[in-house]
Coordinates of N, CA and C in Angstrom, one line a residue:
M191 N 152.6 146.9 63.0 CA 153.3 145.7 63.4 C 153.5 145.7 64.9
N192 N 153.9 146.9 65.4 CA 154.1 147.0 66.9 C 152.9 146.8 67.6
L193 N 151.7 147.2 67.1 CA 150.5 146.9 67.8 C 150.2 145.5 67.9
I194 N 150.5 144.7 66.9 CA 150.3 143.2 67.0 C 151.2 142.6 68.0
K195 N 152.5 143.1 68.0 CA 153.4 142.6 69.0 C 152.9 142.9 70.5
N196 N 152.5 144.1 70.7 CA 152.0 144.5 72.0 C 150.7 143.7 72.4
L197 N 149.9 143.4 71.5 CA 148.7 142.6 71.8 C 149.1 141.2 72.1
C198 N 150.0 140.7 71.4 CA 150.5 139.3 71.7 C 151.1 139.3 73.1
L199 N 151.9 140.3 73.4 CA 152.5 140.3 74.8 C 151.5 140.4 75.9
I200 N 150.4 141.2 75.6 CA 149.3 141.3 76.6 C 148.7 139.9 76.8
I201 N 148.4 139.3 75.7 CA 147.7 138.0 75.7 C 148.6 136.9 76.4
L202 N 149.9 136.9 76.1 CA 150.8 135.9 76.6 C 151.2 136.1 78.1
F203 N 151.3 137.4 78.6 CA 151.8 137.6 79.9 C 150.8 138.2 80.9
I204 N 150.1 139.2 80.5 CA 149.2 139.9 81.4 C 147.9 139.0 81.8
I205 N 147.3 138.5 80.8 CA 146.1 137.7 81.1 C 146.4 136.5 81.9
P206 N 147.4 135.7 81.7 CA 147.7 134.6 82.6 C 148.0 135.1 84.0
S207 N 148.7 136.2 84.1 CA 149.0 136.8 85.4 C 147.8 137.1 86.2
I208 N 146.8 137.7 85.5 CA 145.6 138.0 86.2 C 144.9 136.8 86.7
F209 N 144.9 135.7 85.9 CA 144.3 134.5 86.2 C 144.9 133.9 87.5
F210 N 146.3 133.9 87.6 CA 146.9 133.3 88.7 C 146.7 134.2 90.0
I211 N 146.7 135.5 89.8 CA 146.4 136.4 90.9 C 145.0 136.1 91.5
S212 N 144.1 135.9 90.6 CA 142.7 135.6 91.1 C 142.6 134.3 91.8
L213 N 143.4 133.3 91.4 CA 143.5 132.0 92.1 C 144.0 132.2 93.5
N214 N 145.1 132.9 93.6 CA 145.7 133.1 94.9 C 144.7 133.9 95.8
T215 N 144.0 134.8 95.3 CA 143.0 135.5 96.1 C 142.0 134.6 96.6
S216 N 141.4 133.8 95.8 CA 140.3 132.9 96.3 C 140.8 131.9 97.3
V217 N 142.1 131.4 97.2 CA 142.6 130.6 98.2 C 142.7 131.3 99.6
A218 N 143.2 132.5 99.5 CA 143.3 133.3 100.7 C 142.0 133.6 101.4
E219 N 141.0 133.9 100.6 CA 139.7 134.1 101.1 C 139.1 132.9 101.8
D220 N 139.4 131.7 101.2 CA 138.9 130.4 101.9 C 139.6 130.3 103.2
N221 N 140.8 130.6 103.4 CA 141.6 130.5 104.6 C 141.1 131.5 105.7
N222 N 140.4 132.6 105.3 CA 140.0 133.6 106.2 C 138.7 133.3 106.9
V223 N 138.2 132.1 106.8 CA 137.0 131.8 107.5 C 137.2 130.4 108.2
L224 N 136.8 130.3 109.4 CA 137.0 129.0 110.1 C 135.8 128.8 111.0
S225 N 135.5 127.6 111.4 CA 134.5 127.2 112.4 C 135.1 126.1 113.2
F226 N 134.3 125.7 114.2 CA 134.8 124.6 115.1 C 133.8 123.4 115.0
K227 N 134.3 122.2 115.0 CA 133.4 121.0 115.0 C 133.7 120.2 116.2
S228 N 132.6 119.9 116.9 CA 132.6 118.9 118.0 C 131.9 117.7 117.6
S229 N 131.7 116.7 118.5 CA 131.0 115.5 118.1 C 129.5 115.7 117.7
N230 N 128.9 116.8 118.2 CA 127.5 117.0 117.9 C 127.1 118.3 117.2
K231 N 128.1 119.2 116.9 CA 127.7 120.5 116.3 C 128.9 121.1 115.5
I232 N 128.5 122.0 114.7 CA 129.5 122.9 114.0 C 129.1 124.3 114.3
T233 N 130.1 125.1 114.8 CA 129.8 126.5 115.2 C 129.6 127.4 114.0
D234 N 129.1 128.6 114.3 CA 129.0 129.6 113.3 C 130.5 129.9 112.8
S235 N 130.6 130.6 111.7 CA 131.9 130.9 111.1 C 132.5 132.2 111.8
L236 N 133.8 132.2 111.9 CA 134.5 133.3 112.3 C 135.3 133.8 111.1
Y237 N 135.4 135.1 111.0 CA 136.2 135.7 109.9 C 137.5 136.2 110.5
I238 N 138.6 135.7 110.0 CA 139.9 135.8 110.6 C 140.9 136.6 109.8
E239 N 141.7 137.3 110.5 CA 143.0 137.8 109.9 C 144.0 136.8 110.2
I240 N 145.0 136.6 109.3 CA 146.0 135.6 109.5 C 147.4 136.3 109.7
A241 N 148.1 135.9 110.7 CA 149.4 136.3 111.0 C 150.4 135.1 110.8
R242 N 151.2 135.2 109.8 CA 152.1 134.0 109.5 C 153.5 134.4 109.8
K243 N 153.9 135.6 109.5 CA 155.3 136.0 109.6 C 155.6 136.6 111.0
P244 N 156.9 136.6 111.4 CA 157.2 137.1 112.8 C 156.8 138.6 113.0
L245 N 156.9 139.4 112.0 CA 156.5 140.8 112.1 C 154.9 140.9 112.3
E246 N 154.2 140.0 111.6 CA 152.7 140.0 111.8 C 152.4 139.5 113.2
H247 N 153.2 138.5 113.7 CA 153.0 137.9 115.1 C 153.2 139.0 116.1
R248 N 154.3 139.8 115.9 CA 154.6 140.9 116.9 C 153.5 142.0 116.9
K249 N 153.0 142.3 115.7 CA 151.9 143.3 115.7 C 150.6 142.9 116.2
G250 N 150.2 141.7 115.8 CA 148.9 141.1 116.3 C 147.8 142.1 116.3
L251 N 147.1 142.1 117.4 CA 145.9 143.0 117.6 C 146.3 144.3 118.4
I252 N 147.6 144.6 118.5 CA 148.1 145.7 119.3 C 147.4 147.0 118.8
G253 N 146.9 147.8 119.7 CA 146.3 149.1 119.3 C 144.9 149.1 118.9
R254 N 144.3 147.9 118.7 CA 142.9 147.8 118.3 C 142.0 148.1 119.5
V255 N 141.0 148.9 119.4 CA 140.2 149.2 120.5 C 138.9 148.4 120.6
S256 N 138.6 147.7 119.4 CA 137.5 146.8 119.4 C 137.6 145.8 118.3
M257 N 136.8 144.7 118.4 CA 136.7 143.7 117.3 C 135.3 143.1 117.4
Q258 N 134.7 142.8 116.3 CA 133.4 142.1 116.2 C 133.5 140.7 116.8
D259 N 132.4 140.2 117.4 CA 132.4 138.9 118.0 C 132.6 137.8 117.0
N260 N 132.4 138.1 115.7 CA 132.6 137.0 114.6 C 133.9 137.2 113.9
Q261 N 134.8 137.9 114.6 CA 136.2 138.1 114.0 C 137.2 137.6 114.9
G262 N 138.4 137.4 114.4 CA 139.5 137.0 115.2 C 140.8 137.1 114.4
M263 N 141.9 136.8 115.1 CA 143.2 136.7 114.4 C 143.8 135.4 114.7
L264 N 144.3 134.7 113.6 CA 144.9 133.4 113.7 C 146.4 133.5 113.5
F265 N 147.1 133.2 114.5 CA 148.6 133.2 114.4 C 149.0 131.8 114.0
I266 N 149.7 131.7 112.9 CA 150.2 130.4 112.3 C 151.7 130.2 112.7
F267 N 152.0 129.1 113.2 CA 153.4 128.8 113.5 C 153.9 127.6 112.8
E268 N 155.0 127.8 112.0 CA 155.6 126.7 111.3 C 157.1 126.6 111.6
P269 N 157.5 125.5 112.1 CA 156.8 124.3 112.5 C 156.0 124.5 113.8
A270 N 155.1 123.5 114.0 CA 154.4 123.5 115.3 C 155.4 123.4 116.5
R271 N 155.1 124.2 117.5 CA 156.0 124.2 118.7 C 155.3 124.8 119.9
K272 N 155.9 124.7 121.1 CA 155.3 125.4 122.2 C 155.6 126.9 122.1
I273 N 154.5 127.7 122.4 CA 154.5 129.1 122.1 C 154.2 129.8 123.4
S274 N 154.9 130.9 123.7 CA 154.6 131.9 124.7 C 154.3 133.2 124.1
M275 N 153.3 133.9 124.6 CA 153.0 135.2 124.1 C 152.4 136.1 125.3
W276 N 152.4 137.4 125.0 CA 151.8 138.3 126.0 C 150.9 139.2 125.3
L277 N 150.1 140.0 126.1 CA 149.1 140.9 125.5 C 149.5 142.4 125.8
K278 N 150.8 142.6 126.0 CA 151.3 144.0 126.2 C 150.9 144.8 125.0
N279 N 150.3 146.0 125.3 CA 149.8 146.9 124.3 C 148.6 146.4 123.5
T280 N 148.0 145.3 124.0 CA 146.7 144.9 123.4 C 145.6 145.5 124.3
L281 N 144.7 146.2 123.7 CA 143.7 147.0 124.5 C 142.5 146.2 124.9
I282 N 142.2 145.1 124.2 CA 140.9 144.4 124.5 C 141.2 143.1 125.1
P283 N 140.3 142.6 126.0 CA 140.4 141.3 126.6 C 140.1 140.2 125.6
L284 N 140.9 139.2 125.6 CA 140.7 138.1 124.6 C 140.6 136.8 125.2
D285 N 140.1 135.8 124.4 CA 140.2 134.4 124.6 C 141.2 133.9 123.6
L286 N 142.2 133.1 124.1 CA 143.2 132.5 123.3 C 142.9 131.0 123.1
I287 N 142.8 130.6 121.9 CA 142.5 129.2 121.6 C 143.8 128.6 120.9
F288 N 144.3 127.6 121.6 CA 145.6 126.9 121.1 C 145.2 125.7 120.3
I289 N 145.7 125.6 119.1 CA 145.3 124.6 118.1 C 146.5 123.8 117.6
D290 N 146.4 122.4 117.7 CA 147.6 121.6 117.3 C 147.6 121.4 115.8
I291 N 148.5 120.7 115.2 CA 148.7 120.6 113.8 C 147.5 119.9 113.1
S292 N 146.8 119.0 113.8 CA 145.6 118.4 113.3 C 144.4 119.2 113.3
G293 N 144.5 120.4 114.0 CA 143.3 121.3 114.1 C 142.5 121.1 115.3
R294 N 143.0 120.3 116.3 CA 142.3 120.0 117.5 C 142.6 121.2 118.5
V295 N 141.6 121.6 119.2 CA 141.8 122.6 120.3 C 142.4 121.9 121.5
V296 N 143.6 122.3 121.9 CA 144.3 121.6 123.0 C 144.4 122.5 124.2
Q297 N 144.0 123.8 124.1 CA 144.1 124.6 125.3 C 143.2 125.9 125.0
I298 N 142.6 126.4 126.0 CA 141.8 127.6 125.9 C 142.1 128.5 127.1
E299 N 142.6 129.7 126.9 CA 142.8 130.7 127.9 C 141.7 131.7 127.8
E300 N 140.8 131.8 128.7 CA 139.7 132.7 128.6 C 139.9 134.0 129.4
N301 N 139.3 135.1 128.9 CA 139.3 136.4 129.5 C 140.7 136.8 130.0
T302 N 141.6 136.8 129.0 CA 143.0 137.2 129.3 C 143.0 138.7 129.6
Q303 N 144.0 139.1 130.4 CA 144.1 140.5 130.8 C 144.8 141.4 129.8
P304 N 144.1 142.4 129.2 CA 144.8 143.3 128.3 C 145.9 144.1 128.9
M305 N 146.8 144.5 128.1 CA 148.0 145.4 128.5 C 148.9 144.7 129.5
S306 N 148.9 143.3 129.5 CA 149.7 142.6 130.5 C 150.9 142.1 129.8
D307 N 152.0 142.1 130.6 CA 153.3 141.5 130.1 C 153.5 140.1 130.7
N308 N 152.5 139.5 131.3 CA 152.5 138.2 131.8 C 152.5 137.2 130.6
L309 N 153.4 136.2 130.6 CA 153.4 135.3 129.5 C 152.3 134.3 129.6
I310 N 151.7 134.0 128.5 CA 150.7 132.9 128.4 C 151.3 131.9 127.5
S311 N 151.5 130.7 128.0 CA 152.3 129.7 127.3 C 151.4 128.5 126.9
S312 N 151.7 127.9 125.8 CA 151.0 126.6 125.4 C 151.6 125.5 126.2
I313 N 150.7 124.6 126.5 CA 151.1 123.4 127.2 C 151.7 122.4 126.3
Y314 N 151.2 122.3 125.1 CA 151.6 121.4 124.0 C 152.1 122.2 122.8
P315 N 152.9 121.5 121.9 CA 153.2 122.2 120.6 C 151.9 122.5 119.9
V316 N 151.9 123.7 119.3 CA 150.7 124.2 118.6 C 151.1 124.6 117.2
R317 N 150.2 124.5 116.3 CA 150.3 125.0 114.9 C 149.8 126.5 114.8
A318 N 148.8 126.8 115.7 CA 148.2 128.1 115.7 C 147.6 128.5 117.0
I319 N 147.4 129.8 117.2 CA 146.7 130.4 118.3 C 145.7 131.3 117.7
L320 N 144.4 131.2 118.1 CA 143.3 132.0 117.6 C 143.0 133.0 118.8
E321 N 143.0 134.3 118.4 CA 142.6 135.3 119.4 C 141.2 135.8 119.0
I322 N 140.3 135.7 119.9 CA 138.9 136.2 119.7 C 138.5 137.0 121.0
N323 N 137.5 137.8 120.8 CA 137.0 138.6 122.0 C 136.7 137.7 123.2
S324 N 137.0 138.3 124.3 CA 136.8 137.6 125.6 C 135.3 137.2 125.7
G325 N 135.1 135.9 126.1 CA 133.7 135.4 126.2 C 133.2 134.7 125.0
V326 N 133.8 134.9 123.8 CA 133.2 134.4 122.6 C 133.4 132.8 122.6
S327 N 134.5 132.3 123.1 CA 134.7 130.9 123.1 C 133.5 130.2 123.9
K328 N 133.1 130.8 125.0 CA 132.0 130.2 125.7 C 130.7 130.4 125.0
K329 N 130.4 131.6 124.4 CA 129.2 131.8 123.6 C 129.1 130.8 122.5
M330 N 130.2 130.5 121.8 CA 130.2 129.6 120.7 C 130.2 128.1 121.1
G331 N 130.5 127.9 122.3 CA 130.5 126.5 122.8 C 131.8 125.8 122.4
I332 N 132.9 126.5 122.3 CA 134.2 125.9 121.9 C 134.8 125.2 123.1
S333 N 135.2 124.0 122.9 CA 135.7 123.1 124.0 C 137.0 122.5 123.6
L334 N 137.7 122.0 124.6 CA 138.9 121.2 124.4 C 138.5 120.0 123.5
G335 N 139.3 119.6 122.6 CA 139.0 118.5 121.7 C 138.2 118.8 120.5
D336 N 137.6 120.0 120.4 CA 136.9 120.4 119.2 C 138.0 120.5 118.1
F337 N 137.5 120.4 116.8 CA 138.4 120.6 115.7 C 138.1 121.9 114.9
V338 N 139.1 122.5 114.4 CA 139.0 123.7 113.6 C 138.8 123.2 112.1
I339 N 137.8 123.8 111.5 CA 137.6 123.5 110.1 C 138.2 124.7 109.3
N340 N 139.3 124.5 108.7 CA 140.0 125.5 107.9 C 141.2 124.7 107.2
S341 N 141.6 125.2 106.0 CA 142.5 124.5 105.2 C 144.0 124.5 105.8
F342 N 144.2 125.3 106.8 CA 145.5 125.3 107.5 C 145.8 124.1 108.3
F343 N 144.8 123.3 108.6 CA 144.9 122.2 109.4 C 144.6 120.9 108.7
E344 N 145.2 119.8 109.2 CA 145.0 118.5 108.6 C 143.6 118.0 108.6
Y345 N 142.8 118.4 109.7 CA 141.4 117.9 109.8 C 140.6 118.8 108.9
N346 N 139.9 118.1 107.9 CA 139.0 118.9 107.0 C 137.7 118.2 106.7
N347 N 137.2 117.4 107.7 CA 135.9 116.7 107.4 C 134.8 117.5 108.0

């Protein structure tokens, strides 16, 4: 009798839990890829780490000695607002791409200085900042006014 009860508990609780965990994982994986769309092209995809919480924002890419050109870190800010950040203890030069709530690129700071405590500030309120290797924004042809294709942003066409 206990065996039947245990089997019923497994069926009622564990199997649905596994199902919901797998759903959340697939959503997160979709969010970990983004590309840019301009009027005439869509860029190759970037594989991103996502920093949503203040502790993740503070850690960022600190201490990393390298990153692949098809990788980056996306800092999400809720609500959208003007942001200032520095690259103190960041070892690699980066391009910073500032993205508004609709997913539009509103500012690009290229070839930022690693290990600097100089503030880099957004001109406009932003929903996110993407950090990628220095020079990658030029290589990919990312420009002001391009849109980010990723489910974090309102633009999804």
